């Protein structure tokens, strides 16, 4: 079997975007591309499974259908990509695609409700007049029919391998769309290396329940599941490794998240649509569900986060104080800490540096979290890691096992890492390399002072600093300049002046010969 390169698959999928590029905004066409990719993957898996069943049962249709009925999803007759491909030039092809996707969604309502039918392939507003719309959809069919985008498991040596490839292609496309989307990218994407770092610091374990309350397209949850599989020595993540839960405020983005889960073989991941701060979905009566790990890259300093109803929060998430109306950073942090299991759960959150030192209501909440011994560490990251912002950010880690009765109740320090210089420069944004990640994670696990990089700080020291967590207060990154040898510099100046005088003398000689002087 010829080796299939991930880069070739990624390129073929990105080339399919030429159908829209330059005529439709990326924020609008990304959903059309990603849903089509998802549909093509389902169709290829279904076709492969049908062929395997027919080969096994020698064409016995009843037994073939019985085997297909037990498959992880169903595609009704006439609803696959391959069924519609011959009709790709039809005048009503957009309507036919809509009908097919609706049929697949209805046949898999528990897993795919609202995932496919929200994208309208017959939309005049998004895809243009009938002729333009039909041409664009036909181009999509032609692009996705290319051999590079054949996701049949038999081509990859098994369904797990096919899922790995399609999953990476899906995330690759999301990252490219995020790069094009600029500030809007923060709604649905966290760069891969940042996701990996956050997950390693959270350190989820087999059997853990993991929550991302601002999951976007769910890349953090995918990396968490992969990390747990790696802990168990597996190459491929599965539902048996960890239970993953996510909530997303934007309907289209939660659909992307659910597709992402499905493409990575995490069919039973629970992804909910709704505003986490005003309408949390993971609840038991009047109490929040509790999780082993809570991870997130929530919107930075969200203005309209629900301040007006926070005082009456029935889950008592803001008992340390209500965050300011204009900044929701501590609203997300408060929710995440309260969603972690008492005396066990761990929280890792990406946040702007302001959460470390701003005063007022945020200062009071920060002080309470430190006094309760929940803060475990702070990792400062470089600037320009995100397509959505150029500011440097940090990862803040809380550990509820430090509470009284927890396994780490005797811990009385906070670990600071200044990784602001750990990056590889890029044209549009900086990146964390494997070596950068390893240095940060190894340092975190060792939890020892490292000159100009990391420092173990007592809570008493932090209290003396007014509960200000600004990293330069605790990690001195100053590097003294080399001493200057004044005598050597003076000697060099004298030598240069001597050479300059000789040069002038020679120049005057040349000018006299030329009759200028």
Short mmCIF file of C-alpha atoms in Angstrom, two decimals:
data_model
loop_
_atom_site.label_atom_id
_atom_site.label_comp_id
_atom_site.label_asym_id
_atom_site.label_seq_id
_atom_site.Cartn_x
_atom_site.Cartn_y
_atom_site.Cartn_z
CA UNK A 1 0.00 0.00 0.00
CA UNK A 2 1.38 3.40 -1.00
CA UNK A 3 1.97 5.62 2.01
CA UNK A 4 -0.54 8.47 2.19
CA UNK A 5 0.88 11.81 3.26
CA UNK A 6 -1.16 13.93 5.65
CA UNK A 7 0.18 17.03 3.89
CA UNK A 8 -1.27 15.86 0.55
CA UNK A 9 -4.71 15.36 2.09
CA UNK A 10 -4.53 18.74 3.81
CA UNK A 11 -3.54 20.48 0.58
CA UNK A 12 -6.36 18.85 -1.40
CA UNK A 13 -8.89 19.95 1.22
CA UNK A 14 -7.54 23.50 1.31
CA UNK A 15 -7.57 23.67 -2.50
CA UNK A 16 -11.30 22.93 -2.37
CA UNK A 17 -11.71 26.35 -0.77
CA UNK A 18 -10.79 27.94 -4.12
CA UNK A 19 -14.45 27.42 -4.96
CA UNK A 20 -15.27 30.31 -2.62
CA UNK A 21 -12.02 32.17 -2.07
CA UNK A 22 -12.11 35.78 -3.21
CA UNK A 23 -15.89 35.87 -3.61
CA UNK A 24 -17.22 34.85 -0.18
CA UNK A 25 -15.89 35.76 3.26
CA UNK A 26 -14.00 32.89 5.00
CA UNK A 27 -16.27 33.23 8.04
CA UNK A 28 -19.19 32.35 5.76
CA UNK A 29 -17.71 29.60 3.60
CA UNK A 30 -15.85 27.64 6.29
CA UNK A 31 -19.07 25.91 7.34
CA UNK A 32 -19.81 24.83 3.75
CA UNK A 33 -16.34 23.32 3.36
CA UNK A 34 -16.27 21.57 6.74
CA UNK A 35 -19.77 20.10 6.42
CA UNK A 36 -18.95 18.84 2.92
CA UNK A 37 -15.75 17.26 4.24
CA UNK A 38 -17.70 15.61 7.05
CA UNK A 39 -20.35 14.33 4.62
CA UNK A 40 -17.66 12.92 2.30
CA UNK A 41 -16.01 11.11 5.23
CA UNK A 42 -19.28 9.54 6.37
CA UNK A 43 -20.08 8.52 2.81
CA UNK A 44 -16.67 6.88 2.29
CA UNK A 45 -16.93 4.98 5.58
CA UNK A 46 -20.43 3.84 4.72
CA UNK A 47 -19.44 2.69 1.23
CA UNK A 48 -16.45 0.81 2.64
CA UNK A 49 -18.58 -0.88 5.30
CA UNK A 50 -21.20 -1.89 2.71
CA UNK A 51 -18.53 -3.44 0.46
CA UNK A 52 -17.02 -5.32 3.41
CA UNK A 53 -20.48 -6.64 4.36
CA UNK A 54 -21.23 -7.72 0.78
CA UNK A 55 -17.88 -9.50 0.55
CA UNK A 56 -18.49 -11.23 3.89
CA UNK A 57 -22.01 -12.40 3.11
CA UNK A 58 -21.54 -13.00 -0.61
CA UNK A 59 -24.27 -10.54 -1.60
CA UNK A 60 -26.92 -11.82 0.85
CA UNK A 61 -28.82 -8.52 1.08
CA UNK A 62 -30.67 -9.34 4.30
CA UNK A 63 -27.49 -10.14 6.20
CA UNK A 64 -25.71 -7.17 4.63
CA UNK A 65 -28.43 -4.81 5.85
CA UNK A 66 -28.37 -6.41 9.29
CA UNK A 67 -24.63 -5.76 9.60
CA UNK A 68 -25.04 -2.19 8.33
CA UNK A 69 -27.80 -1.53 10.88
CA UNK A 70 -25.24 -2.11 13.65
CA UNK A 71 -22.72 0.37 12.22
CA UNK A 72 -21.83 3.47 14.27
CA UNK A 73 -24.01 5.67 12.05
CA UNK A 74 -26.56 5.27 9.26
CA UNK A 75 -26.85 6.78 5.77
CA UNK A 76 -30.29 6.39 4.14
CA UNK A 77 -30.49 5.31 0.51
CA UNK A 78 -29.82 8.18 -1.85
CA UNK A 79 -28.26 10.44 0.82
CA UNK A 80 -24.54 9.77 0.44
CA UNK A 81 -22.05 11.97 -1.41
CA UNK A 82 -21.66 9.20 -3.97
CA UNK A 83 -25.41 9.00 -4.56
CA UNK A 84 -25.62 12.70 -5.45
CA UNK A 85 -22.34 12.98 -7.35
CA UNK A 86 -23.87 12.01 -10.74
CA UNK A 87 -26.44 14.79 -10.28
CA UNK A 88 -23.88 17.47 -9.44
CA UNK A 89 -24.85 19.54 -12.52
CA UNK A 90 -28.58 19.56 -11.70
CA UNK A 91 -30.34 22.92 -11.47
CA UNK A 92 -31.54 22.12 -7.94
CA UNK A 93 -28.34 20.52 -6.64
CA UNK A 94 -28.23 22.80 -3.57
CA UNK A 95 -31.70 21.67 -2.57
CA UNK A 96 -30.75 18.02 -3.14
CA UNK A 97 -27.71 18.40 -0.85
CA UNK A 98 -29.91 19.94 1.86
CA UNK A 99 -32.37 17.04 1.63
CA UNK A 100 -29.57 14.46 1.83
CA UNK A 101 -27.95 16.08 4.86
CA UNK A 102 -31.30 16.39 6.63
CA UNK A 103 -31.94 12.68 5.99
CA UNK A 104 -28.57 11.70 7.47
CA UNK A 105 -29.17 13.90 10.48
CA UNK A 106 -32.60 12.40 11.11
CA UNK A 107 -31.21 8.86 10.79
CA UNK A 108 -28.61 9.69 13.45
CA UNK A 109 -30.60 12.15 15.53
CA UNK A 110 -28.97 11.29 18.87
CA UNK A 111 -25.48 12.00 17.55
CA UNK A 112 -25.96 14.54 14.78
CA UNK A 113 -29.04 16.61 15.58
CA UNK A 114 -28.47 20.19 14.38
CA UNK A 115 -25.01 19.39 13.00
CA UNK A 116 -25.73 19.18 9.26
CA UNK A 117 -29.05 20.89 8.61
CA UNK A 118 -27.91 24.33 9.85
CA UNK A 119 -25.79 24.83 6.70
CA UNK A 120 -27.97 25.80 3.73
CA UNK A 121 -26.52 24.80 0.36
CA UNK A 122 -29.42 26.51 -1.39
CA UNK A 123 -28.78 29.92 0.20
CA UNK A 124 -28.97 32.80 -2.24
CA UNK A 125 -27.50 35.21 0.33
CA UNK A 126 -24.39 33.11 0.97
CA UNK A 127 -23.84 31.27 -2.32
CA UNK A 128 -25.21 33.72 -4.89
CA UNK A 129 -27.70 33.55 -7.75
CA UNK A 130 -28.83 30.15 -9.01
CA UNK A 131 -26.17 29.82 -11.72
CA UNK A 132 -23.32 30.85 -9.39
CA UNK A 133 -24.68 28.68 -6.59
CA UNK A 134 -24.93 25.61 -8.80
CA UNK A 135 -21.44 26.15 -10.21
CA UNK A 136 -19.92 26.44 -6.74
CA UNK A 137 -21.61 23.30 -5.45
CA UNK A 138 -20.58 21.37 -8.56
CA UNK A 139 -17.00 22.53 -7.96
CA UNK A 140 -17.25 21.19 -4.40
CA UNK A 141 -18.36 17.80 -5.67
CA UNK A 142 -15.51 17.70 -8.19
CA UNK A 143 -12.92 18.74 -5.60
CA UNK A 144 -14.04 16.25 -2.98
CA UNK A 145 -14.23 13.43 -5.52
CA UNK A 146 -10.45 13.64 -5.98
CA UNK A 147 -8.51 10.55 -4.93
CA UNK A 148 -6.58 12.53 -2.29
CA UNK A 149 -9.88 13.03 -0.43
CA UNK A 150 -10.97 9.40 -0.47
CA UNK A 151 -11.32 8.52 3.21
CA UNK A 152 -12.22 4.85 2.78
CA UNK A 153 -10.76 2.92 5.73
CA UNK A 154 -9.53 0.19 3.35
CA UNK A 155 -7.30 2.83 1.75
CA UNK A 156 -5.74 3.75 5.09
CA UNK A 157 -5.46 0.28 6.60
CA UNK A 158 -8.37 0.60 9.01
CA UNK A 159 -11.01 2.97 10.39
CA UNK A 160 -8.77 4.26 13.20
CA UNK A 161 -6.15 5.38 10.69
CA UNK A 162 -8.80 7.00 8.50
CA UNK A 163 -10.11 8.88 11.55
CA UNK A 164 -6.62 10.08 12.41
CA UNK A 165 -6.12 11.50 8.91
CA UNK A 166 -9.57 13.09 8.54
CA UNK A 167 -9.35 14.45 12.08
CA UNK A 168 -6.03 16.15 11.42
CA UNK A 169 -7.32 17.50 8.09
CA UNK A 170 -10.38 18.94 9.82
CA UNK A 171 -8.26 20.68 12.47
CA UNK A 172 -5.84 21.85 9.77
CA UNK A 173 -8.70 23.54 7.92
CA UNK A 174 -10.00 25.12 11.11
CA UNK A 175 -6.53 26.53 11.81
CA UNK A 176 -6.31 27.99 8.29
CA UNK A 177 -9.77 29.50 8.59
CA UNK A 178 -8.73 30.96 11.95
CA UNK A 179 -5.66 32.55 10.37
CA UNK A 180 -7.88 34.19 7.74
CA UNK A 181 -10.56 35.19 10.23
CA UNK A 182 -8.22 37.26 12.45
CA UNK A 183 -9.93 38.51 15.60
CA UNK A 184 -12.98 36.32 15.02
CA UNK A 185 -10.77 33.22 15.23
CA UNK A 186 -10.85 33.24 19.02
CA UNK A 187 -14.46 32.10 18.80
CA UNK A 188 -13.55 28.66 17.52
CA UNK A 189 -9.83 27.88 17.59
CA UNK A 190 -6.86 27.44 19.94
CA UNK A 191 -3.46 26.87 18.24
CA UNK A 192 -2.31 23.26 18.44
CA UNK A 193 0.83 23.71 20.53
CA UNK A 194 -0.99 25.94 23.01
CA UNK A 195 -3.71 23.28 23.29
CA UNK A 196 -1.11 20.58 23.87
CA UNK A 197 0.62 22.65 26.54
CA UNK A 198 -2.61 23.39 28.40
CA UNK A 199 -3.57 19.71 28.37
CA UNK A 200 -0.16 18.57 29.60
CA UNK A 201 -0.36 21.01 32.49
CA UNK A 202 -3.87 19.80 33.33
CA UNK A 203 -2.60 16.19 33.10
CA UNK A 204 -5.93 14.31 32.63
CA UNK A 205 -5.87 10.63 33.53
CA UNK A 206 -7.69 7.52 32.24
CA UNK A 207 -11.34 7.53 33.25
CA UNK A 208 -11.44 11.27 33.95
CA UNK A 209 -14.47 13.40 33.15
CA UNK A 210 -13.16 16.44 31.27
CA UNK A 211 -15.07 19.68 30.68
CA UNK A 212 -14.39 22.62 28.36
CA UNK A 213 -17.09 25.23 29.13
CA UNK A 214 -16.06 27.42 26.17
CA UNK A 215 -15.12 24.67 23.75
CA UNK A 216 -15.21 26.42 20.36
CA UNK A 217 -14.53 23.74 17.74
CA UNK A 218 -13.40 21.39 20.57
CA UNK A 219 -9.70 21.12 19.67
CA UNK A 220 -8.80 21.24 23.38
CA UNK A 221 -11.05 18.28 24.12
CA UNK A 222 -9.58 16.34 21.19
CA UNK A 223 -6.06 16.92 22.53
CA UNK A 224 -7.18 15.93 26.03
CA UNK A 225 -8.59 12.62 24.76
CA UNK A 226 -5.40 11.99 22.77
CA UNK A 227 -3.28 12.76 25.83
CA UNK A 228 -5.19 10.25 27.96
CA UNK A 229 -4.82 7.62 25.24
CA UNK A 230 -1.07 8.31 25.27
CA UNK A 231 -0.97 7.81 29.05
CA UNK A 232 -2.43 4.37 28.43
CA UNK A 233 0.09 3.64 25.67
CA UNK A 234 -2.46 3.82 22.85
CA UNK A 235 -1.98 5.41 19.43
CA UNK A 236 -5.62 6.37 18.98
CA UNK A 237 -8.09 8.09 21.31
CA UNK A 238 -11.38 6.38 22.06
CA UNK A 239 -14.45 6.90 24.25
CA UNK A 240 -13.11 4.32 26.68
CA UNK A 241 -10.17 6.55 27.61
CA UNK A 242 -11.95 9.65 28.87
CA UNK A 243 -15.41 11.21 28.99
CA UNK A 244 -15.40 14.62 27.33
CA UNK A 245 -17.96 17.39 27.70
CA UNK A 246 -18.12 20.81 26.08
CA UNK A 247 -20.39 23.83 25.88
CA UNK A 248 -20.34 26.50 23.18
CA UNK A 249 -22.36 29.70 22.91
CA UNK A 250 -22.40 29.90 19.09
CA UNK A 251 -24.68 27.45 17.30
CA UNK A 252 -22.58 27.02 14.16
CA UNK A 253 -19.42 26.59 16.22
CA UNK A 254 -20.95 23.90 18.44
CA UNK A 255 -21.87 22.06 15.22
CA UNK A 256 -18.18 22.23 14.21
CA UNK A 257 -17.28 20.88 17.66
CA UNK A 258 -19.62 17.90 17.36
CA UNK A 259 -18.31 17.07 13.89
CA UNK A 260 -14.76 17.31 15.25
CA UNK A 261 -15.60 14.84 18.03
CA UNK A 262 -17.22 12.42 15.58
CA UNK A 263 -14.30 12.60 13.15
CA UNK A 264 -11.93 11.65 15.98
CA UNK A 265 -14.02 8.63 16.96
CA UNK A 266 -15.50 10.34 20.03
CA UNK A 267 -19.11 9.84 18.95
CA UNK A 268 -20.57 9.99 22.45
CA UNK A 269 -18.85 13.22 23.50
CA UNK A 270 -21.47 15.53 24.94
CA UNK A 271 -21.35 18.96 23.32
CA UNK A 272 -24.06 21.42 24.31
CA UNK A 273 -25.18 24.71 22.80
CA UNK A 274 -25.71 27.62 25.18
CA UNK A 275 -24.06 30.40 27.14
CA UNK A 276 -22.04 28.79 29.94
CA UNK A 277 -22.23 31.84 32.22
CA UNK A 278 -25.97 32.51 31.98
CA UNK A 279 -27.24 29.05 31.03
CA UNK A 280 -24.84 26.24 32.03
CA UNK A 281 -25.94 22.92 30.59
CA UNK A 282 -23.98 20.53 32.79
CA UNK A 283 -26.05 20.57 35.95
CA UNK A 284 -27.66 18.24 38.45
CA UNK A 285 -30.76 20.03 39.67
CA UNK A 286 -29.58 23.25 41.33
CA UNK A 287 -25.95 22.16 41.42
CA UNK A 288 -23.25 22.10 38.77
CA UNK A 289 -21.92 18.76 37.56
CA UNK A 290 -18.39 18.18 38.85
CA UNK A 291 -15.42 17.15 36.70
CA UNK A 292 -11.92 15.77 37.21
CA UNK A 293 -10.42 18.29 34.79
CA UNK A 294 -11.79 21.62 33.56
CA UNK A 295 -9.87 23.22 30.70
CA UNK A 296 -10.68 26.23 28.52
CA UNK A 297 -9.56 29.09 26.34
CA UNK A 298 -12.55 31.38 27.02
CA UNK A 299 -13.14 34.75 25.33
CA UNK A 300 -10.75 37.35 26.73
CA UNK A 301 -12.31 40.16 28.82
CA UNK A 302 -15.82 39.52 27.52
CA UNK A 303 -17.96 42.61 28.05
CA UNK A 304 -21.56 41.33 27.96
CA UNK A 305 -21.10 38.21 30.04
CA UNK A 306 -24.20 38.35 32.28
CA UNK A 307 -23.17 40.70 35.07
CA UNK A 308 -26.76 41.86 35.49
CA UNK A 309 -27.96 38.40 36.63
CA UNK A 310 -24.79 37.17 38.35
CA UNK A 311 -25.87 38.36 41.79
CA UNK A 312 -28.80 35.91 41.71
CA UNK A 313 -26.81 32.98 40.33
CA UNK A 314 -28.58 29.83 41.56
CA UNK A 315 -25.32 27.88 41.46
CA UNK A 316 -23.56 30.34 43.80
CA UNK A 317 -20.59 30.54 41.45
CA UNK A 318 -19.72 34.09 42.46
CA UNK A 319 -19.53 33.69 46.24
CA UNK A 320 -16.01 35.16 46.15
CA UNK A 321 -17.33 38.25 44.39
CA UNK A 322 -19.05 39.28 41.18
CA UNK A 323 -16.59 40.15 38.38
CA UNK A 324 -16.84 43.64 36.84
CA UNK A 325 -19.46 44.30 34.18
CA UNK A 326 -16.89 45.04 31.48
CA UNK A 327 -14.67 41.97 31.94
CA UNK A 328 -15.84 38.38 32.22
CA UNK A 329 -12.46 36.68 32.77
CA UNK A 330 -13.13 35.87 36.42
CA UNK A 331 -16.69 34.83 35.60
CA UNK A 332 -15.26 31.98 33.53
CA UNK A 333 -12.60 31.22 36.14
CA UNK A 334 -15.22 31.14 38.91
CA UNK A 335 -17.41 28.79 36.87
CA UNK A 336 -14.48 26.50 36.11
CA UNK A 337 -13.30 26.27 39.72
CA UNK A 338 -16.84 25.51 40.92
CA UNK A 339 -17.18 22.85 38.18
CA UNK A 340 -14.09 20.96 39.41
CA UNK A 341 -14.54 18.14 41.88
CA UNK A 342 -13.98 19.26 45.49
CA UNK A 343 -10.65 18.06 46.92
CA UNK A 344 -9.75 16.43 43.58
CA UNK A 345 -10.41 18.46 40.43
CA UNK A 346 -7.88 20.51 38.49
CA UNK A 347 -8.47 23.60 36.36
CA UNK A 348 -6.27 25.03 33.59
CA UNK A 349 -7.37 28.20 31.83
CA UNK A 350 -5.82 30.52 29.23
CA UNK A 351 -6.29 34.17 30.21
CA UNK A 352 -4.97 37.68 29.55
CA UNK A 353 -2.29 38.88 31.96
CA UNK A 354 -4.74 41.35 33.49
CA UNK A 355 -6.24 38.56 35.62
CA UNK A 356 -2.93 38.44 37.49
CA UNK A 357 -2.86 42.01 38.75
CA UNK A 358 -6.07 43.97 38.12
CA UNK A 359 -7.66 45.34 41.28
CA UNK A 360 -11.24 46.03 42.32
CA UNK A 361 -13.65 43.10 42.21
CA UNK A 362 -11.11 40.97 40.33
CA UNK A 363 -8.48 41.60 42.98
CA UNK A 364 -10.87 40.43 45.71
CA UNK A 365 -11.73 37.23 43.81
CA UNK A 366 -8.04 36.55 43.15
CA UNK A 367 -7.23 37.07 46.83
CA UNK A 368 -9.98 34.67 47.90
CA UNK A 369 -8.76 31.96 45.50
CA UNK A 370 -5.23 32.28 46.90
CA UNK A 371 -6.41 32.34 50.52
CA UNK A 372 -8.42 29.18 49.86
CA UNK A 373 -5.14 27.62 48.66
CA UNK A 374 -6.59 26.80 45.23
CA UNK A 375 -4.00 28.52 43.02
CA UNK A 376 -1.28 26.09 41.97
CA UNK A 377 0.68 27.98 39.35
CA UNK A 378 0.98 30.57 36.59
CA UNK A 379 2.73 30.11 33.24
CA UNK A 380 3.43 33.25 31.22
CA UNK A 381 3.42 32.71 27.44
CA UNK A 382 4.86 34.72 24.53
CA UNK A 383 3.00 37.40 22.59
CA UNK A 384 1.41 36.76 19.18
CA UNK A 385 0.60 33.07 19.71
CA UNK A 386 -3.02 33.55 18.62
CA UNK A 387 -4.51 34.76 15.34
CA UNK A 388 -7.13 36.61 17.38
CA UNK A 389 -4.80 38.78 19.49
CA UNK A 390 -1.18 39.86 19.66
CA UNK A 391 -1.05 40.26 23.44
CA UNK A 392 0.92 37.84 25.61
CA UNK A 393 -1.30 35.49 27.61
CA UNK A 394 -0.88 33.16 30.55
CA UNK A 395 -2.11 29.78 31.72
CA UNK A 396 -3.44 29.76 35.27
CA UNK A 397 -3.74 26.42 37.07
CA UNK A 398 -5.98 25.76 40.07
CA UNK A 399 -5.91 22.50 42.01
CA UNK A 400 -8.73 21.58 44.37
CA UNK A 401 -6.69 18.73 45.85
CA UNK A 402 -4.95 21.53 47.80
CA UNK A 403 -8.19 22.05 49.78
CA UNK A 404 -8.48 20.69 53.29
CA UNK A 405 -8.98 16.94 52.98
CA UNK A 406 -7.34 16.79 49.55
CA UNK A 407 -4.17 14.89 48.70
CA UNK A 408 -2.15 18.16 48.49
CA UNK A 409 -3.63 20.07 51.39
CA UNK A 410 -0.12 20.71 52.76
CA UNK A 411 0.96 22.59 49.62
CA UNK A 412 1.53 26.24 50.47
CA UNK A 413 3.27 27.71 47.44
CA UNK A 414 2.54 28.90 43.93
CA UNK A 415 4.78 27.99 40.99
CA UNK A 416 5.59 30.70 38.45
CA UNK A 417 7.10 30.10 35.01
CA UNK A 418 8.09 32.92 32.67
CA UNK A 419 8.03 31.29 29.22
CA UNK A 420 7.60 34.59 27.39
CA UNK A 421 10.80 34.01 25.43
CA UNK A 422 10.03 30.39 24.56
CA UNK A 423 8.83 30.60 20.95
CA UNK A 424 9.72 30.28 17.29
CA UNK A 425 9.11 33.57 15.41
CA UNK A 426 6.61 33.45 12.55
CA UNK A 427 5.44 35.87 9.87
CA UNK A 428 1.89 36.28 11.15
CA UNK A 429 2.15 34.72 14.59
CA UNK A 430 4.68 33.06 16.83
CA UNK A 431 4.65 29.35 17.64
CA UNK A 432 5.69 27.05 20.44
CA UNK A 433 8.11 24.35 19.31
CA UNK A 434 8.37 20.82 20.70
CA UNK A 435 11.48 21.90 22.61
CA UNK A 436 9.62 24.91 24.05
CA UNK A 437 6.80 22.63 25.21
CA UNK A 438 9.19 20.11 26.72
CA UNK A 439 11.08 22.77 28.66
CA UNK A 440 7.90 24.27 30.08
CA UNK A 441 6.29 20.93 30.99
CA UNK A 442 9.49 19.43 32.45
CA UNK A 443 9.98 22.56 34.56
CA UNK A 444 6.36 22.45 35.73
CA UNK A 445 6.65 18.84 36.82
CA UNK A 446 9.98 19.36 38.60
CA UNK A 447 8.54 22.38 40.49
CA UNK A 448 11.92 23.83 41.35
CA UNK A 449 13.50 27.25 40.93
CA UNK A 450 15.20 27.83 37.59
CA UNK A 451 17.23 31.00 37.23
CA UNK A 452 15.45 33.61 35.08
CA UNK A 453 12.73 31.09 34.19
CA UNK A 454 10.82 29.65 37.16
CA UNK A 455 10.28 30.32 40.84
CA UNK A 456 8.49 28.63 43.75
CA UNK A 457 6.79 31.38 45.78
CA UNK A 458 5.11 31.06 49.17
CA UNK A 459 1.57 32.33 49.62
CA UNK A 460 2.94 34.57 52.36
CA UNK A 461 5.15 36.34 49.80
CA UNK A 462 2.16 36.78 47.51
CA UNK A 463 0.12 38.24 50.36
CA UNK A 464 2.94 40.69 51.09
CA UNK A 465 2.66 41.82 47.46
CA UNK A 466 -1.04 42.54 47.86
CA UNK A 467 -2.02 39.30 46.07
CA UNK A 468 -0.55 40.65 42.86
CA UNK A 469 0.51 37.75 40.62
CA UNK A 470 2.39 39.75 37.99
CA UNK A 471 5.09 37.31 36.91
CA UNK A 472 8.10 39.73 36.91
CA UNK A 473 7.55 40.21 40.66
CA UNK A 474 8.53 36.59 41.22
CA UNK A 475 10.70 35.54 38.25
CA UNK A 476 13.65 37.89 37.70
CA UNK A 477 14.51 37.70 34.01
CA UNK A 478 17.04 40.57 34.15
CA UNK A 479 20.30 39.63 32.48
CA UNK A 480 23.23 41.90 33.38
CA UNK A 481 25.10 43.32 30.42
CA UNK A 482 28.72 42.39 29.93
CA UNK A 483 31.20 44.71 31.62
CA UNK A 484 32.85 47.15 29.22
CA UNK A 485 36.65 47.37 29.21
CA UNK A 486 37.04 51.15 29.02
CA UNK A 487 40.81 50.98 28.38
CA UNK A 488 40.31 48.58 25.47
CA UNK A 489 37.57 50.74 23.99
CA UNK A 490 39.82 53.85 24.26
CA UNK A 491 42.68 52.01 22.56
CA UNK A 492 40.34 50.95 19.75
CA UNK A 493 39.15 54.54 19.28
CA UNK A 494 42.75 55.78 19.07
CA UNK A 495 43.59 53.12 16.49
CA UNK A 496 40.54 54.07 14.40
CA UNK A 497 41.49 57.77 14.56
CA UNK A 498 45.04 56.91 13.41
CA UNK A 499 43.68 54.90 10.47
CA UNK A 500 41.30 57.76 9.60
CA UNK A 501 44.20 60.28 9.56
CA UNK A 502 46.24 58.03 7.27
CA UNK A 503 43.26 57.61 4.94
CA UNK A 504 42.76 61.39 4.76
CA UNK A 505 46.45 61.88 3.94
CA UNK A 506 46.22 59.38 1.09
CA UNK A 507 43.05 61.00 -0.19
CA UNK A 508 44.70 64.43 -0.25
CA UNK A 509 47.57 62.99 -2.27
CA UNK A 510 45.17 61.59 -4.87
CA UNK A 511 43.32 64.89 -5.08
CA UNK A 512 46.61 66.82 -5.67
CA UNK A 513 47.51 64.46 -8.51
CA UNK A 514 44.11 65.19 -10.06
CA UNK A 515 44.65 68.94 -9.67
CA UNK A 516 41.72 69.30 -7.33
CA UNK A 517 43.95 70.58 -4.51
#
